[in-house]
XYZ file of N, CA, C and O in Angstrom:
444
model
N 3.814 -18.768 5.065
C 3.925 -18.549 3.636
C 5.042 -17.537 3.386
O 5.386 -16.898 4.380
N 5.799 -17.221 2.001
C 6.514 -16.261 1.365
C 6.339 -16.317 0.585
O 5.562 -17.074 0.004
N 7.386 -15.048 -0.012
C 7.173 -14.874 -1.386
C 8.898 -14.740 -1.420
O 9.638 -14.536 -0.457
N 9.340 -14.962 -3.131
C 11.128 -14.771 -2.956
C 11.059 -13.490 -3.732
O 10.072 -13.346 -4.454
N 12.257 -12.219 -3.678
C 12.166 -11.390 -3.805
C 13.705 -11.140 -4.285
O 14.528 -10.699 -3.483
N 14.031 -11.425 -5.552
C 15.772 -11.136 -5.940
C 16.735 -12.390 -5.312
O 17.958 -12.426 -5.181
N 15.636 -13.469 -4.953
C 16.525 -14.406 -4.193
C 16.487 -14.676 -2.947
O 17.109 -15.532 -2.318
N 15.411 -13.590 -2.461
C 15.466 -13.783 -0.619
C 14.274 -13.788 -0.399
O 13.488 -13.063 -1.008
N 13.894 -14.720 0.634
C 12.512 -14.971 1.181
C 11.676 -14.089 2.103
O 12.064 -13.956 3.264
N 10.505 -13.439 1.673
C 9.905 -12.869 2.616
C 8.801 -13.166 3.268
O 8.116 -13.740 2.421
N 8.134 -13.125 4.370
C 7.142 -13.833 4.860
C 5.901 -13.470 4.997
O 5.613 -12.699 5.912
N 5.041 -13.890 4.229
C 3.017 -12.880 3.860
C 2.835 -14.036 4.345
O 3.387 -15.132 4.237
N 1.360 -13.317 5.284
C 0.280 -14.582 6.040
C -0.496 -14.654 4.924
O -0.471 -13.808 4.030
N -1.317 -15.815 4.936
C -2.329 -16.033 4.543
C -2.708 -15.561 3.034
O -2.782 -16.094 1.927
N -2.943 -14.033 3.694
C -3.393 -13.299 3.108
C -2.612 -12.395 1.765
O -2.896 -11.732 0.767
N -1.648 -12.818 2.413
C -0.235 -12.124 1.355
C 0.416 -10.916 1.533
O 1.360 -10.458 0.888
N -0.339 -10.327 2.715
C 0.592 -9.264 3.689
C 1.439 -9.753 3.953
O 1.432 -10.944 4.264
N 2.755 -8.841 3.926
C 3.878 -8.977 4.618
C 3.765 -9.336 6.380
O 2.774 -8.875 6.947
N 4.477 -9.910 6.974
C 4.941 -9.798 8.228
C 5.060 -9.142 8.865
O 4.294 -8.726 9.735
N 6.249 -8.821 8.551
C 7.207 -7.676 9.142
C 7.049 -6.914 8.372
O 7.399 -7.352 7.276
N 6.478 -5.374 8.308
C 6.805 -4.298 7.423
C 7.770 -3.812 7.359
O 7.890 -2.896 6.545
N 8.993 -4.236 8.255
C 10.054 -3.689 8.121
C 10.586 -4.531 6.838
O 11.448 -3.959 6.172
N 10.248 -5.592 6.487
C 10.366 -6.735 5.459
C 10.642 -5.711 3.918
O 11.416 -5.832 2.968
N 9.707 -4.829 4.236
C 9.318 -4.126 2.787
C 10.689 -3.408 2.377
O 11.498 -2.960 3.189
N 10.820 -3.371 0.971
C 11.384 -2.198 -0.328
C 10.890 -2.818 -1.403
O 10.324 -3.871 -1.698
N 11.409 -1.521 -2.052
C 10.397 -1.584 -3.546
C 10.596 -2.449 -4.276
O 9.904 -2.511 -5.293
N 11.636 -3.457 -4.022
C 11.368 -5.028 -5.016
C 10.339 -5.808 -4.539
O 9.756 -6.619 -5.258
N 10.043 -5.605 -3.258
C 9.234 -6.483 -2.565
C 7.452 -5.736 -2.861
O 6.462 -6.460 -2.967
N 7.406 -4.436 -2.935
C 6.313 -3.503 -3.474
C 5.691 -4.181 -5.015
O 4.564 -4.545 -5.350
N 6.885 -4.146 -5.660
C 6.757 -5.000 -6.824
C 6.084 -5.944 -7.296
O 5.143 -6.032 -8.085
N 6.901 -6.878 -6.506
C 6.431 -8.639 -6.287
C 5.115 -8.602 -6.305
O 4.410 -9.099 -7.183
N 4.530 -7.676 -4.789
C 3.141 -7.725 -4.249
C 1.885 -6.976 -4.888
O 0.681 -7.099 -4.659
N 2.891 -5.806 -6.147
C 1.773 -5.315 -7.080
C 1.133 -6.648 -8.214
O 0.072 -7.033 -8.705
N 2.212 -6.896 -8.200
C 2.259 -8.354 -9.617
C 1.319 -9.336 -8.752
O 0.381 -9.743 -9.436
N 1.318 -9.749 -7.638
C 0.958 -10.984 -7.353
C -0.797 -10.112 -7.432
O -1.728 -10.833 -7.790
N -1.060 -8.856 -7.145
C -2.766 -8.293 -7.023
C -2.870 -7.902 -8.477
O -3.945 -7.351 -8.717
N -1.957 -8.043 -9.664
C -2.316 -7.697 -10.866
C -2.257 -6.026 -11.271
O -2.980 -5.439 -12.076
N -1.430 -5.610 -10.648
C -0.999 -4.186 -10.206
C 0.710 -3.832 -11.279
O 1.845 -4.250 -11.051
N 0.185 -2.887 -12.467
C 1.644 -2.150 -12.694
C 1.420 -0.969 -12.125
O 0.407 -0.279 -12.010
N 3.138 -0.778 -11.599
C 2.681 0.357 -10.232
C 3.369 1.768 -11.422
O 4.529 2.014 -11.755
N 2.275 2.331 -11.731
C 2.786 3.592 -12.193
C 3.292 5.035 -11.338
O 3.965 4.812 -10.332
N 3.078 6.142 -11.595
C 4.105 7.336 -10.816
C 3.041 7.627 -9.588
O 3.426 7.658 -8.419
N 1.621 7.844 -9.980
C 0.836 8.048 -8.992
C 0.922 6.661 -7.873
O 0.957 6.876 -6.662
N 0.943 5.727 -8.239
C 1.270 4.550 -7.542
C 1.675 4.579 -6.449
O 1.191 4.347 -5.341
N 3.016 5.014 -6.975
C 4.436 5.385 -6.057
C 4.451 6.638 -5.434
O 5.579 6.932 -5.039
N 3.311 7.750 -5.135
C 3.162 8.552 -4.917
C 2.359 8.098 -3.747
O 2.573 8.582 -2.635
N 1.506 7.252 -3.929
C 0.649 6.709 -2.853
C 1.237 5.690 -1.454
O 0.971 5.629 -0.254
N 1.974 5.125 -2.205
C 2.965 4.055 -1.790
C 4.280 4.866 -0.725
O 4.497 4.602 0.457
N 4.933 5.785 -1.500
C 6.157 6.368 -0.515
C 4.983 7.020 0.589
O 5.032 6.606 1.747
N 4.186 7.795 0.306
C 3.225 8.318 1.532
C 2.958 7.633 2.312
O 3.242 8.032 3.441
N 2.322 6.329 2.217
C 2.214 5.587 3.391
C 3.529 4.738 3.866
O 3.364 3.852 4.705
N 4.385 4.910 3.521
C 5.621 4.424 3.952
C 6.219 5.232 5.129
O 6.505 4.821 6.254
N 6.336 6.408 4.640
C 6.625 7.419 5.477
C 5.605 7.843 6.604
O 6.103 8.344 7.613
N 4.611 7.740 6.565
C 3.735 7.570 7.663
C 3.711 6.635 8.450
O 3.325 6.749 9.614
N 4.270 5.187 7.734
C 3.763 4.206 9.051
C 5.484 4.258 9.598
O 5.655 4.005 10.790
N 6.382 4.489 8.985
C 7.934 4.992 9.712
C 7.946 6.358 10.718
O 8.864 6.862 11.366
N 6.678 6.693 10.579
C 6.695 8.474 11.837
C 5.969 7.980 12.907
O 6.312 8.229 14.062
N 4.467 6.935 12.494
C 3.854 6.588 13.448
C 3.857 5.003 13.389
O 2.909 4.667 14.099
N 4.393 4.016 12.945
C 4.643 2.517 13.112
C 2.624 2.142 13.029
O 2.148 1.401 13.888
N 1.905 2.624 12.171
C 0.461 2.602 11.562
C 0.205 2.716 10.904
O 0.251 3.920 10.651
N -0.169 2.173 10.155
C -1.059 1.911 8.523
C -1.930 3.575 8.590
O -2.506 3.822 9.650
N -1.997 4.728 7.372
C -2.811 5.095 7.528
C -3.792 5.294 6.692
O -3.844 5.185 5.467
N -4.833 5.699 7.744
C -6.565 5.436 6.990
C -6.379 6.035 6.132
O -5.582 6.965 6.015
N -7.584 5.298 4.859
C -7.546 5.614 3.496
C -7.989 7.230 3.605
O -7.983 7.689 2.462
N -8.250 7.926 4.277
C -9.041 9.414 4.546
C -7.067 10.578 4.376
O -6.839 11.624 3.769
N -6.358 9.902 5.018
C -5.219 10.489 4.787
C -4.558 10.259 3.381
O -3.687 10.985 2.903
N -5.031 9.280 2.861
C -4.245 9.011 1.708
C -4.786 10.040 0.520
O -4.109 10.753 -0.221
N -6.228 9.884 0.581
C -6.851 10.776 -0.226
C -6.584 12.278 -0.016
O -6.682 13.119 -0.910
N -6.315 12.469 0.973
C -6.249 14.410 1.285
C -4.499 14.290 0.929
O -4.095 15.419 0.651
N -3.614 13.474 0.878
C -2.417 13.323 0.560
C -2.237 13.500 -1.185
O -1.308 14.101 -1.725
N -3.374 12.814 -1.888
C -3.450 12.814 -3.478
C -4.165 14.455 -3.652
O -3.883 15.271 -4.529
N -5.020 14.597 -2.682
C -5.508 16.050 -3.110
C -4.340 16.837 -2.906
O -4.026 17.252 -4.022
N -3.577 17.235 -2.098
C -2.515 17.812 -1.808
C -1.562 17.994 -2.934
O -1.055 19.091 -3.170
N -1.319 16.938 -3.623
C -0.740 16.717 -4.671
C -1.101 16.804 -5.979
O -0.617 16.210 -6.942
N -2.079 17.672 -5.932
C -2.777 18.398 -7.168
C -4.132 18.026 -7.790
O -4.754 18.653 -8.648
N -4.557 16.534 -6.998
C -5.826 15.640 -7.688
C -6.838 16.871 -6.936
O -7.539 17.310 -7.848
N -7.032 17.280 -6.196
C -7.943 18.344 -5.249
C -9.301 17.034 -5.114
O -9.292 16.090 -4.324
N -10.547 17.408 -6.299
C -11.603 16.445 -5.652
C -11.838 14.991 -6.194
O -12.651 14.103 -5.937
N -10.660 15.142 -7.150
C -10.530 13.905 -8.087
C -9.563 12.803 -7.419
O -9.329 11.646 -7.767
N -9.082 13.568 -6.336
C -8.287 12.491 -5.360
C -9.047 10.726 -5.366
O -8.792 9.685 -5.971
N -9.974 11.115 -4.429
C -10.700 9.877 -3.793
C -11.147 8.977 -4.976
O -11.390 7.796 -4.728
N -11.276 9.450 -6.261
C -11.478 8.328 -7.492
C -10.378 8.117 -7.720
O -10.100 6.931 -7.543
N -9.054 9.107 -8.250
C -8.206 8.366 -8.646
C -7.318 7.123 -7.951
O -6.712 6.326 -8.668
N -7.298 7.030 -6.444
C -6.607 6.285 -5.189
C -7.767 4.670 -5.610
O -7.348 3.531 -5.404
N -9.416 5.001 -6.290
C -9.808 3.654 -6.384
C -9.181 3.345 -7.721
O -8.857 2.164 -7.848
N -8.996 3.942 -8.497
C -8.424 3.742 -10.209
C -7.186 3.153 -9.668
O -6.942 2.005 -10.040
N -6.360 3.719 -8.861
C -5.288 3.021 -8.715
C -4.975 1.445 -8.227
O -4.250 0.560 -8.682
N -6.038 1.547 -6.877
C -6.165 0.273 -6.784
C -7.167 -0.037 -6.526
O -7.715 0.061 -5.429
N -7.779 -0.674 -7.966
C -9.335 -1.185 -7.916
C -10.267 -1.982 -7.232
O -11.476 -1.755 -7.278
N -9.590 -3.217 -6.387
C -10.250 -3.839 -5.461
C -10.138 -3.462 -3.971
O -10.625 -4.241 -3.151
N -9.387 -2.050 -3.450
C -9.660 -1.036 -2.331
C -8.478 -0.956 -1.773
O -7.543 -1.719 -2.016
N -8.454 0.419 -0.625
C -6.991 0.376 -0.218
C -6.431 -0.384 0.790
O -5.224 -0.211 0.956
N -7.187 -1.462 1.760
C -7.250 -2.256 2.306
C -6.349 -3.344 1.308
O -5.188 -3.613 1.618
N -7.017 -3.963 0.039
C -6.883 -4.807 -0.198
C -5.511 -4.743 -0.871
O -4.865 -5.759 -1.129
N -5.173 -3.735 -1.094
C -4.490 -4.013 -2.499
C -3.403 -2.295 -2.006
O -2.173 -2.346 -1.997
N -3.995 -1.278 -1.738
C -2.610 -0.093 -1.293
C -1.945 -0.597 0.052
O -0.723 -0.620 0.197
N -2.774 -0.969 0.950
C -1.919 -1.537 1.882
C -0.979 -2.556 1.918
O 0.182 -2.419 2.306
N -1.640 -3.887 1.388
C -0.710 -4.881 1.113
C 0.513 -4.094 0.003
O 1.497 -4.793 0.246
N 0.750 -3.561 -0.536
C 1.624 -2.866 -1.598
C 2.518 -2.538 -1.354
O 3.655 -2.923 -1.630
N 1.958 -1.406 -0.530
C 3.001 -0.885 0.719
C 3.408 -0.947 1.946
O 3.735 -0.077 2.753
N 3.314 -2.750 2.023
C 3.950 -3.163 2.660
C 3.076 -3.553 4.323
O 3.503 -4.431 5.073
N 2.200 -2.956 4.543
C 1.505 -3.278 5.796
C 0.577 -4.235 6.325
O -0.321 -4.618 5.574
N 0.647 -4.708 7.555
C -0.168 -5.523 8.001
C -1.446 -5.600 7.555
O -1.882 -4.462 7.384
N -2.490 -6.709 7.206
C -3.331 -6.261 6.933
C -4.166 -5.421 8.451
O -4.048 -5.874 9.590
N -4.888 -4.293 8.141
C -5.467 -3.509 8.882
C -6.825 -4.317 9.469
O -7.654 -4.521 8.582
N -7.184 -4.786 10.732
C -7.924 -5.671 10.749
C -9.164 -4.948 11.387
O -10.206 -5.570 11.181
N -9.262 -4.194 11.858
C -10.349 -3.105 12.451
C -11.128 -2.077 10.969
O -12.000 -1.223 11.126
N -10.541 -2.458 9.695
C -11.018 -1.537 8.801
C -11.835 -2.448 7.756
O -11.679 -3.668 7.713
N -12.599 -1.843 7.033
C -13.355 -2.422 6.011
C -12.217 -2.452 5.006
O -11.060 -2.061 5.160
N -12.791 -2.997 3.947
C -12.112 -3.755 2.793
C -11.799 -2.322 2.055
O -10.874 -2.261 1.246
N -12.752 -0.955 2.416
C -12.819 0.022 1.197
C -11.476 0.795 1.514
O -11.101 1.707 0.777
């Protein structure tokens, strides 16, 4: 399967994960917010460059437990872990990962 992205083809299994995460930039972030029903606002993209930059230090998706102490960090403190589901409502599995670009995580629950 793909998806076209400005004209160029990118390749999601099944599932609509990307391939190759190297596949990913933010037109392609885009595409994949739109196709889960996702406008990606500032916190979004706050969530999104974080795990970008993490799976470029360690080539790994990381657990939703980092993402949340990443939003607390960034001023949410205990309101983190709700706002990361507000952001993406059907979980970070489903919908922050595919976003930003990563395999789906197959050892993790959906949450």
């Amino acid at each position: 399967m793909e998806i076209i992205v400005k004209g160029a083809r990118v390749a999601v299994d099944a599932e609509g994960y990307l391939v190759d995460p190297g596949d990913w930039n933010e037109s392609v972030a885009l595409a994949l917010a739109q196709s889960e029903g996702l406008v990606l606002e500032d916190d979004h993209w706050v969530v999104i460059r974080f795990m970008r930059g993490f799976f470029e230090e360690r080539q790994v998706a990381p657990d939703v437990r980092f993402a949340i102490r990443h939003l607390a960090d960034q001023g949410m403190g205990a309101k983190a872990r709700a706002r990361l589901f507000e952001l993406f409502p059907y979980g970070y599995v489903k919908q922050a990962c595919k976003v930003a670009g990563m395999r789906r995580p197959r050892g993790w629950s959906t949450g």
